[in-house]
Amino acid sequence: MLTEEILLALKEIKKNNKAEGHDNMPVEMLRCLDGKATTELIDVCKTIYTTGIWPTDFVQSIMLPLEKKPNATKCEDFRTITIISHAAKILLKVLQKRIKAKVDAVRFLSDAQFGFRKGTGTRDATGTLRVLTLRSLEVDRDVYVCFVDYEKAFDRVDWKKLIRVLKRLGVDYRDRRLIGNLYMGQTFTVRIEEEDSEPGIIGRGTRQGCPLSPLLFNIYIQEVLNETLDNVADGVETVGRLIQAIRCADDQAMTASSEEGLQRIMEALERISEEYGMRINLKKKK
């Protein structure tokens, strides 16, 4: 089974000319593997899966800072892109598909999440909110909305809480072990003008550039919303459904039919978010 999953992940590698990780292996090389070379790669992936131990090159990342505006001097004036080993992505894609199958089987992710999901995006979230408000106004119902933005949401994911959620969803122990060891063992360097800094250690957050990260973030933020809304009955009812949140990745619109109801939702969201290490950006909340 694992062999077939690895071969499928190899076939899905399509993009060329992507920057190389610490192992200096270009993606084109992986695409050209055949015969004994493919067998060797499969054996490496199987060994990693059996032992739960990642090769050093597979857990190293290279961060490239890019200016958000000219003459940037402060850290917040930069954004980063992260380069990881292309070979590592093969097993990560296998894990991503396995976890997605588990999540889909139990319908864990809400239909109101439009981010990082095939066939949906920001336009769908915006359109859904627009239709919700227009339909409510047609029947003379008020709609109260609070647009919530989290500060550095992807960097604040608590690994231990994430692993607990994956366990509850029925993700296999060996898959969870691989994810845990990947996060606990990862290091990074910052590359400026072709020179790398000394290695640093990352203590939380999803891994930028990793095929797993979008799905893991969606799972994490869904758990935050589930705990927030479990004991809050407020929302906007339409077609027999209670709509309490419309989301696109970390951006979300909390909805209610009254000012008091929205207040209760926001108080619960703030409390649960803090428990999960997420911080609401007050400057961007509207």
mmCIF file of C-alpha atoms in Angstrom:
data_model
loop_
_atom_site.group_PDB
_atom_site.id
_atom_site.type_symbol
_atom_site.label_atom_id
_atom_site.label_comp_id
_atom_site.label_asym_id
_atom_site.label_seq_id
_atom_site.Cartn_x
_atom_site.Cartn_y
_atom_site.Cartn_z
ATOM 1 C CA MET A 1 0.000 0.000 0.000
ATOM 2 C CA LEU A 2 2.746 2.462 0.969
ATOM 3 C CA THR A 3 4.680 1.698 -2.226
ATOM 4 C CA GLU A 4 1.679 2.607 -4.382
ATOM 5 C CA GLU A 5 1.125 5.817 -2.397
ATOM 6 C CA ILE A 6 4.759 6.860 -2.881
ATOM 7 C CA LEU A 7 4.662 6.156 -6.620
ATOM 8 C CA LEU A 8 1.467 8.201 -6.944
ATOM 9 C CA ALA A 9 3.059 11.100 -5.043
ATOM 10 C CA LEU A 10 6.036 10.959 -7.433
ATOM 11 C CA LYS A 11 3.731 11.133 -10.447
ATOM 12 C CA GLU A 12 2.026 14.222 -9.040
ATOM 13 C CA ILE A 13 5.273 16.225 -9.043
ATOM 14 C CA LYS A 14 4.721 18.533 -12.003
ATOM 15 C CA LYS A 15 6.399 21.897 -11.453
ATOM 16 C CA ASN A 16 9.984 22.539 -12.547
ATOM 17 C CA ASN A 17 12.526 25.254 -11.726
ATOM 18 C CA LYS A 18 11.697 25.317 -8.023
ATOM 19 C CA ALA A 19 14.374 26.333 -5.518
ATOM 20 C CA GLU A 20 16.337 23.505 -3.912
ATOM 21 C CA GLY A 21 16.453 22.681 -0.212
ATOM 22 C CA HIS A 22 19.499 21.880 1.911
ATOM 23 C CA ASP A 23 19.985 18.591 0.058
ATOM 24 C CA ASN A 24 20.553 20.489 -3.241
ATOM 25 C CA MET A 25 18.316 18.014 -5.054
ATOM 26 C CA PRO A 26 16.322 19.689 -7.866
ATOM 27 C CA VAL A 27 12.738 18.655 -8.407
ATOM 28 C CA GLU A 28 13.598 17.715 -12.019
ATOM 29 C CA MET A 29 15.805 14.902 -10.692
ATOM 30 C CA LEU A 30 12.904 13.359 -8.809
ATOM 31 C CA ARG A 31 10.752 13.510 -11.910
ATOM 32 C CA CYS A 32 13.389 11.638 -13.929
ATOM 33 C CA LEU A 33 13.949 8.799 -11.452
ATOM 34 C CA ASP A 34 13.445 5.315 -12.822
ATOM 35 C CA GLY A 35 14.310 1.721 -12.085
ATOM 36 C CA LYS A 36 16.788 1.233 -9.252
ATOM 37 C CA ALA A 37 16.763 4.910 -8.268
ATOM 38 C CA THR A 38 12.997 4.802 -7.715
ATOM 39 C CA THR A 39 13.358 1.607 -5.686
ATOM 40 C CA GLU A 40 16.007 3.255 -3.502
ATOM 41 C CA LEU A 41 13.769 6.279 -2.884
ATOM 42 C CA ILE A 42 10.844 4.045 -1.958
ATOM 43 C CA ASP A 43 13.086 2.146 0.477
ATOM 44 C CA VAL A 44 14.180 5.421 2.085
ATOM 45 C CA CYS A 45 10.543 6.509 2.524
ATOM 46 C CA LYS A 46 9.615 3.124 3.983
ATOM 47 C CA THR A 47 12.496 3.289 6.464
ATOM 48 C CA ILE A 48 11.404 6.757 7.567
ATOM 49 C CA TYR A 49 7.839 5.547 7.983
ATOM 50 C CA THR A 50 8.835 2.417 9.916
ATOM 51 C CA THR A 51 11.268 4.133 12.288
ATOM 52 C CA GLY A 52 9.570 7.528 12.506
ATOM 53 C CA ILE A 53 12.991 9.169 12.067
ATOM 54 C CA TRP A 54 13.460 11.845 9.393
ATOM 55 C CA PRO A 55 16.845 12.401 7.696
ATOM 56 C CA THR A 56 18.473 15.650 8.735
ATOM 57 C CA ASP A 57 18.054 17.215 5.270
ATOM 58 C CA PHE A 58 14.329 16.521 5.379
ATOM 59 C CA VAL A 59 13.714 18.583 8.526
ATOM 60 C CA GLN A 60 15.846 21.575 7.539
ATOM 61 C CA SER A 61 14.291 24.682 6.007
ATOM 62 C CA ILE A 62 15.739 27.735 4.293
ATOM 63 C CA MET A 63 13.906 31.024 4.909
ATOM 64 C CA LEU A 64 14.180 33.870 2.420
ATOM 65 C CA PRO A 65 13.047 37.307 3.691
ATOM 66 C CA LEU A 66 11.286 39.501 1.129
ATOM 67 C CA GLU A 67 10.556 43.192 1.617
ATOM 68 C CA LYS A 68 6.897 44.174 1.886
ATOM 69 C CA LYS A 69 7.858 47.763 1.130
ATOM 70 C CA PRO A 70 11.010 49.568 -0.071
ATOM 71 C CA ASN A 71 13.838 50.169 2.410
ATOM 72 C CA ALA A 72 12.355 47.812 4.997
ATOM 73 C CA THR A 73 14.223 47.801 8.309
ATOM 74 C CA LYS A 74 11.895 46.094 10.818
ATOM 75 C CA CYS A 75 11.002 42.407 10.950
ATOM 76 C CA GLU A 76 7.315 43.173 10.388
ATOM 77 C CA ASP A 77 8.269 44.898 7.129
ATOM 78 C CA PHE A 78 9.317 41.549 5.666
ATOM 79 C CA ARG A 79 7.504 38.389 4.683
ATOM 80 C CA THR A 80 9.277 35.075 4.231
ATOM 81 C CA ILE A 81 9.133 32.163 1.853
ATOM 82 C CA THR A 82 10.474 28.818 3.006
ATOM 83 C CA ILE A 83 12.288 26.193 0.952
ATOM 84 C CA ILE A 84 12.257 22.545 2.036
ATOM 85 C CA SER A 85 13.590 19.355 0.486
ATOM 86 C CA HIS A 86 11.603 18.198 -2.542
ATOM 87 C CA ALA A 87 12.338 14.574 -1.642
ATOM 88 C CA ALA A 88 10.720 15.112 1.775
ATOM 89 C CA LYS A 89 7.519 16.287 0.099
ATOM 90 C CA ILE A 90 6.886 12.818 -1.332
ATOM 91 C CA LEU A 91 6.183 11.221 2.049
ATOM 92 C CA LEU A 92 4.476 14.415 3.226
ATOM 93 C CA LYS A 93 2.038 14.157 0.316
ATOM 94 C CA VAL A 94 1.280 10.581 1.341
ATOM 95 C CA LEU A 95 0.505 11.741 4.887
ATOM 96 C CA GLN A 96 -1.593 14.618 3.566
ATOM 97 C CA LYS A 97 -3.822 12.300 1.551
ATOM 98 C CA ARG A 98 -4.223 9.868 4.433
ATOM 99 C CA ILE A 99 -5.226 12.576 6.900
ATOM 100 C CA LYS A 100 -7.561 14.209 4.397
ATOM 101 C CA ALA A 101 -9.331 10.878 3.917
ATOM 102 C CA LYS A 102 -9.837 10.605 7.686
ATOM 103 C CA VAL A 103 -11.113 14.178 7.940
ATOM 104 C CA ASP A 104 -13.487 13.763 5.009
ATOM 105 C CA ALA A 105 -14.805 10.443 6.327
ATOM 106 C CA VAL A 106 -16.058 12.045 9.543
ATOM 107 C CA ARG A 107 -16.980 15.354 7.830
ATOM 108 C CA PHE A 108 -14.859 17.215 10.368
ATOM 109 C CA LEU A 109 -14.270 20.366 8.320
ATOM 110 C CA SER A 110 -17.297 22.611 8.081
ATOM 111 C CA ASP A 111 -18.751 23.559 4.688
ATOM 112 C CA ALA A 112 -18.277 27.143 5.872
ATOM 113 C CA GLN A 113 -14.487 26.791 5.511
ATOM 114 C CA PHE A 114 -13.537 27.898 1.991
ATOM 115 C CA GLY A 115 -9.760 28.223 2.427
ATOM 116 C CA PHE A 116 -7.230 25.555 1.359
ATOM 117 C CA ARG A 117 -9.968 23.409 -0.164
ATOM 118 C CA LYS A 118 -10.169 22.308 -3.769
ATOM 119 C CA GLY A 119 -12.737 24.210 -5.802
ATOM 120 C CA THR A 120 -13.358 26.957 -3.243
ATOM 121 C CA GLY A 121 -11.706 30.212 -2.249
ATOM 122 C CA THR A 122 -12.142 33.800 -1.132
ATOM 123 C CA ARG A 123 -14.779 34.577 -3.755
ATOM 124 C CA ASP A 124 -16.957 31.723 -2.536
ATOM 125 C CA ALA A 125 -16.719 32.914 1.066
ATOM 126 C CA THR A 126 -17.533 36.494 0.042
ATOM 127 C CA GLY A 127 -20.435 35.329 -2.134
ATOM 128 C CA THR A 128 -21.845 33.152 0.646
ATOM 129 C CA LEU A 129 -21.789 36.024 3.126
ATOM 130 C CA ARG A 130 -23.421 38.334 0.592
ATOM 131 C CA VAL A 131 -26.241 35.882 -0.159
ATOM 132 C CA LEU A 132 -26.752 35.255 3.574
ATOM 133 C CA THR A 133 -27.164 38.956 4.314
ATOM 134 C CA LEU A 134 -29.368 39.677 1.285
ATOM 135 C CA ARG A 135 -31.719 36.788 2.044
ATOM 136 C CA SER A 136 -31.958 37.894 5.677
ATOM 137 C CA LEU A 137 -32.759 41.473 4.701
ATOM 138 C CA GLU A 138 -35.439 40.259 2.293
ATOM 139 C CA VAL A 139 -37.371 38.822 5.245
ATOM 140 C CA ASP A 140 -36.613 41.847 7.442
ATOM 141 C CA ARG A 141 -34.006 40.123 9.643
ATOM 142 C CA ASP A 142 -30.927 41.907 10.902
ATOM 143 C CA VAL A 143 -27.476 40.394 10.440
ATOM 144 C CA TYR A 144 -24.549 41.247 12.688
ATOM 145 C CA VAL A 145 -21.066 40.382 11.485
ATOM 146 C CA CYS A 146 -17.627 40.637 13.071
ATOM 147 C CA PHE A 147 -14.665 40.146 10.739
ATOM 148 C CA VAL A 148 -11.869 38.432 12.668
ATOM 149 C CA ASP A 149 -8.192 38.305 11.799
ATOM 150 C CA TYR A 150 -5.634 36.377 13.833
ATOM 151 C CA GLU A 151 -2.126 37.711 14.430
ATOM 152 C CA LYS A 152 0.368 35.425 12.640
ATOM 153 C CA ALA A 153 -2.181 32.610 12.797
ATOM 154 C CA PHE A 154 -0.087 29.929 11.076
ATOM 155 C CA ASP A 155 2.864 30.620 13.382
ATOM 156 C CA ARG A 156 0.793 30.139 16.547
ATOM 157 C CA VAL A 157 -0.413 26.570 16.118
ATOM 158 C CA ASP A 158 0.301 24.535 19.263
ATOM 159 C CA TRP A 159 1.794 21.200 18.139
ATOM 160 C CA LYS A 160 0.688 19.226 21.196
ATOM 161 C CA LYS A 161 -2.916 20.315 20.828
ATOM 162 C CA LEU A 162 -2.758 19.593 17.092
ATOM 163 C CA ILE A 163 -1.510 16.045 17.674
ATOM 164 C CA ARG A 164 -4.308 15.456 20.191
ATOM 165 C CA VAL A 165 -6.895 16.527 17.619
ATOM 166 C CA LEU A 166 -5.360 14.193 15.019
ATOM 167 C CA LYS A 167 -5.503 11.324 17.501
ATOM 168 C CA ARG A 168 -9.167 12.004 18.201
ATOM 169 C CA LEU A 169 -9.857 11.982 14.455
ATOM 170 C CA GLY A 170 -8.413 8.476 14.233
ATOM 171 C CA VAL A 171 -5.164 9.326 12.435
ATOM 172 C CA ASP A 172 -2.812 6.329 12.634
ATOM 173 C CA TYR A 173 -0.156 6.384 15.379
ATOM 174 C CA ARG A 174 2.712 6.084 12.897
ATOM 175 C CA ASP A 175 1.387 9.027 10.886
ATOM 176 C CA ARG A 176 1.061 11.113 14.050
ATOM 177 C CA ARG A 177 4.558 10.088 15.132
ATOM 178 C CA LEU A 178 6.014 11.236 11.818
ATOM 179 C CA ILE A 179 4.295 14.614 12.087
ATOM 180 C CA GLY A 180 5.369 15.031 15.709
ATOM 181 C CA ASN A 181 8.995 14.136 14.986
ATOM 182 C CA LEU A 182 9.000 16.409 11.932
ATOM 183 C CA TYR A 183 7.860 19.405 13.938
ATOM 184 C CA MET A 184 9.947 18.684 17.040
ATOM 185 C CA GLY A 185 13.103 18.085 15.013
ATOM 186 C CA GLN A 186 12.914 20.862 12.437
ATOM 187 C CA THR A 187 15.536 23.590 12.094
ATOM 188 C CA PHE A 188 15.910 26.574 9.787
ATOM 189 C CA THR A 189 18.468 28.980 8.412
ATOM 190 C CA VAL A 190 17.873 32.456 7.002
ATOM 191 C CA ARG A 191 19.432 33.044 3.574
ATOM 192 C CA ILE A 192 20.454 36.583 2.623
ATOM 193 C CA GLU A 193 22.484 37.247 -0.538
ATOM 194 C CA GLU A 194 23.297 33.522 -0.945
ATOM 195 C CA GLU A 195 24.676 33.242 2.606
ATOM 196 C CA ASP A 196 22.945 31.183 5.318
ATOM 197 C CA SER A 197 22.707 32.065 8.984
ATOM 198 C CA GLU A 198 23.394 29.704 11.851
ATOM 199 C CA PRO A 199 20.592 27.113 12.314
ATOM 200 C CA GLY A 200 17.654 28.113 14.485
ATOM 201 C CA ILE A 201 14.902 26.110 16.184
ATOM 202 C CA ILE A 202 11.173 26.556 15.600
ATOM 203 C CA GLY A 203 8.931 26.029 18.636
ATOM 204 C CA ARG A 204 5.405 26.287 17.226
ATOM 205 C CA GLY A 205 3.367 26.945 14.108
ATOM 206 C CA THR A 206 2.707 25.066 10.887
ATOM 207 C CA ARG A 207 5.629 24.525 8.554
ATOM 208 C CA GLN A 208 5.705 26.969 5.648
ATOM 209 C CA GLY A 209 6.133 25.288 2.276
ATOM 210 C CA CYS A 210 5.000 21.888 3.560
ATOM 211 C CA PRO A 211 2.176 20.086 1.677
ATOM 212 C CA LEU A 212 0.673 19.111 5.047
ATOM 213 C CA SER A 213 0.419 22.601 6.517
ATOM 214 C CA PRO A 214 -2.795 23.912 4.890
ATOM 215 C CA LEU A 215 -4.745 20.830 5.958
ATOM 216 C CA LEU A 216 -3.271 20.786 9.462
ATOM 217 C CA PHE A 217 -4.112 24.452 9.923
ATOM 218 C CA ASN A 218 -7.703 23.918 8.787
ATOM 219 C CA ILE A 219 -8.047 21.057 11.278
ATOM 220 C CA TYR A 220 -6.620 23.173 14.086
ATOM 221 C CA ILE A 221 -8.765 26.235 13.447
ATOM 222 C CA GLN A 222 -11.855 24.009 13.039
ATOM 223 C CA GLU A 223 -11.251 22.617 16.505
ATOM 224 C CA VAL A 224 -11.085 26.175 17.866
ATOM 225 C CA LEU A 225 -14.424 26.983 16.210
ATOM 226 C CA ASN A 226 -16.021 23.735 17.369
ATOM 227 C CA GLU A 227 -15.188 24.439 20.994
ATOM 228 C CA THR A 228 -16.269 28.062 20.612
ATOM 229 C CA LEU A 229 -19.661 27.355 19.085
ATOM 230 C CA ASP A 230 -20.608 24.108 20.849
ATOM 231 C CA ASN A 231 -22.335 25.964 23.681
ATOM 232 C CA VAL A 232 -23.371 29.105 21.776
ATOM 233 C CA ALA A 233 -26.747 28.907 20.055
ATOM 234 C CA ASP A 234 -26.545 32.310 18.373
ATOM 235 C CA GLY A 235 -26.141 32.697 14.629
ATOM 236 C CA VAL A 236 -28.113 33.413 11.468
ATOM 237 C CA GLU A 237 -30.668 30.787 10.500
ATOM 238 C CA THR A 238 -31.283 30.118 6.820
ATOM 239 C CA VAL A 239 -32.801 27.126 5.026
ATOM 240 C CA GLY A 240 -32.970 25.259 8.280
ATOM 241 C CA ARG A 241 -29.273 25.788 9.088
ATOM 242 C CA LEU A 242 -27.648 27.956 11.709
ATOM 243 C CA ILE A 243 -24.732 29.883 10.190
ATOM 244 C CA GLN A 244 -22.313 31.112 12.841
ATOM 245 C CA ALA A 245 -19.076 31.559 10.887
ATOM 246 C CA ILE A 246 -17.920 31.884 7.280
ATOM 247 C CA ARG A 247 -14.201 31.314 6.851
ATOM 248 C CA CYS A 248 -11.383 31.409 4.360
ATOM 249 C CA ALA A 249 -8.325 29.889 6.040
ATOM 250 C CA ASP A 250 -7.520 32.161 9.027
ATOM 251 C CA ASP A 251 -9.917 34.964 8.034
ATOM 252 C CA GLN A 252 -13.413 34.508 9.350
ATOM 253 C CA ALA A 253 -16.710 36.356 9.601
ATOM 254 C CA MET A 254 -18.668 35.530 12.771
ATOM 255 C CA THR A 255 -22.398 36.018 12.249
ATOM 256 C CA ALA A 256 -25.417 36.458 14.518
ATOM 257 C CA SER A 257 -28.965 37.764 14.332
ATOM 258 C CA SER A 258 -28.544 40.155 17.262
ATOM 259 C CA GLU A 259 -25.895 42.373 18.768
ATOM 260 C CA GLU A 260 -26.084 40.443 22.030
ATOM 261 C CA GLY A 261 -25.708 37.148 20.200
ATOM 262 C CA LEU A 262 -22.638 38.342 18.343
ATOM 263 C CA GLN A 263 -21.160 39.545 21.609
ATOM 264 C CA ARG A 264 -21.597 36.085 23.144
ATOM 265 C CA ILE A 265 -19.945 34.451 20.140
ATOM 266 C CA MET A 266 -17.003 36.841 20.246
ATOM 267 C CA GLU A 267 -16.467 36.408 23.977
ATOM 268 C CA ALA A 268 -16.408 32.631 23.545
ATOM 269 C CA LEU A 269 -14.127 32.877 20.492
ATOM 270 C CA GLU A 270 -11.632 35.086 22.298
ATOM 271 C CA ARG A 271 -11.508 32.747 25.305
ATOM 272 C CA ILE A 272 -11.076 29.527 23.306
ATOM 273 C CA SER A 273 -8.632 31.125 20.862
ATOM 274 C CA GLU A 274 -6.368 32.118 23.743
ATOM 275 C CA GLU A 275 -6.481 28.550 25.068
ATOM 276 C CA TYR A 276 -5.212 27.388 21.670
ATOM 277 C CA GLY A 277 -2.514 30.044 21.473
ATOM 278 C CA MET A 278 -4.316 32.116 18.823
ATOM 279 C CA ARG A 279 -4.488 35.881 19.237
ATOM 280 C CA ILE A 280 -7.182 38.040 17.637
ATOM 281 C CA ASN A 281 -5.732 41.099 15.885
ATOM 282 C CA LEU A 282 -7.726 43.959 17.365
ATOM 283 C CA LYS A 283 -6.432 46.414 14.776
ATOM 284 C CA LYS A 284 -7.913 44.365 11.921
ATOM 285 C CA LYS A 285 -11.122 43.244 13.636
ATOM 286 C CA LYS A 286 -14.201 45.026 12.267
#
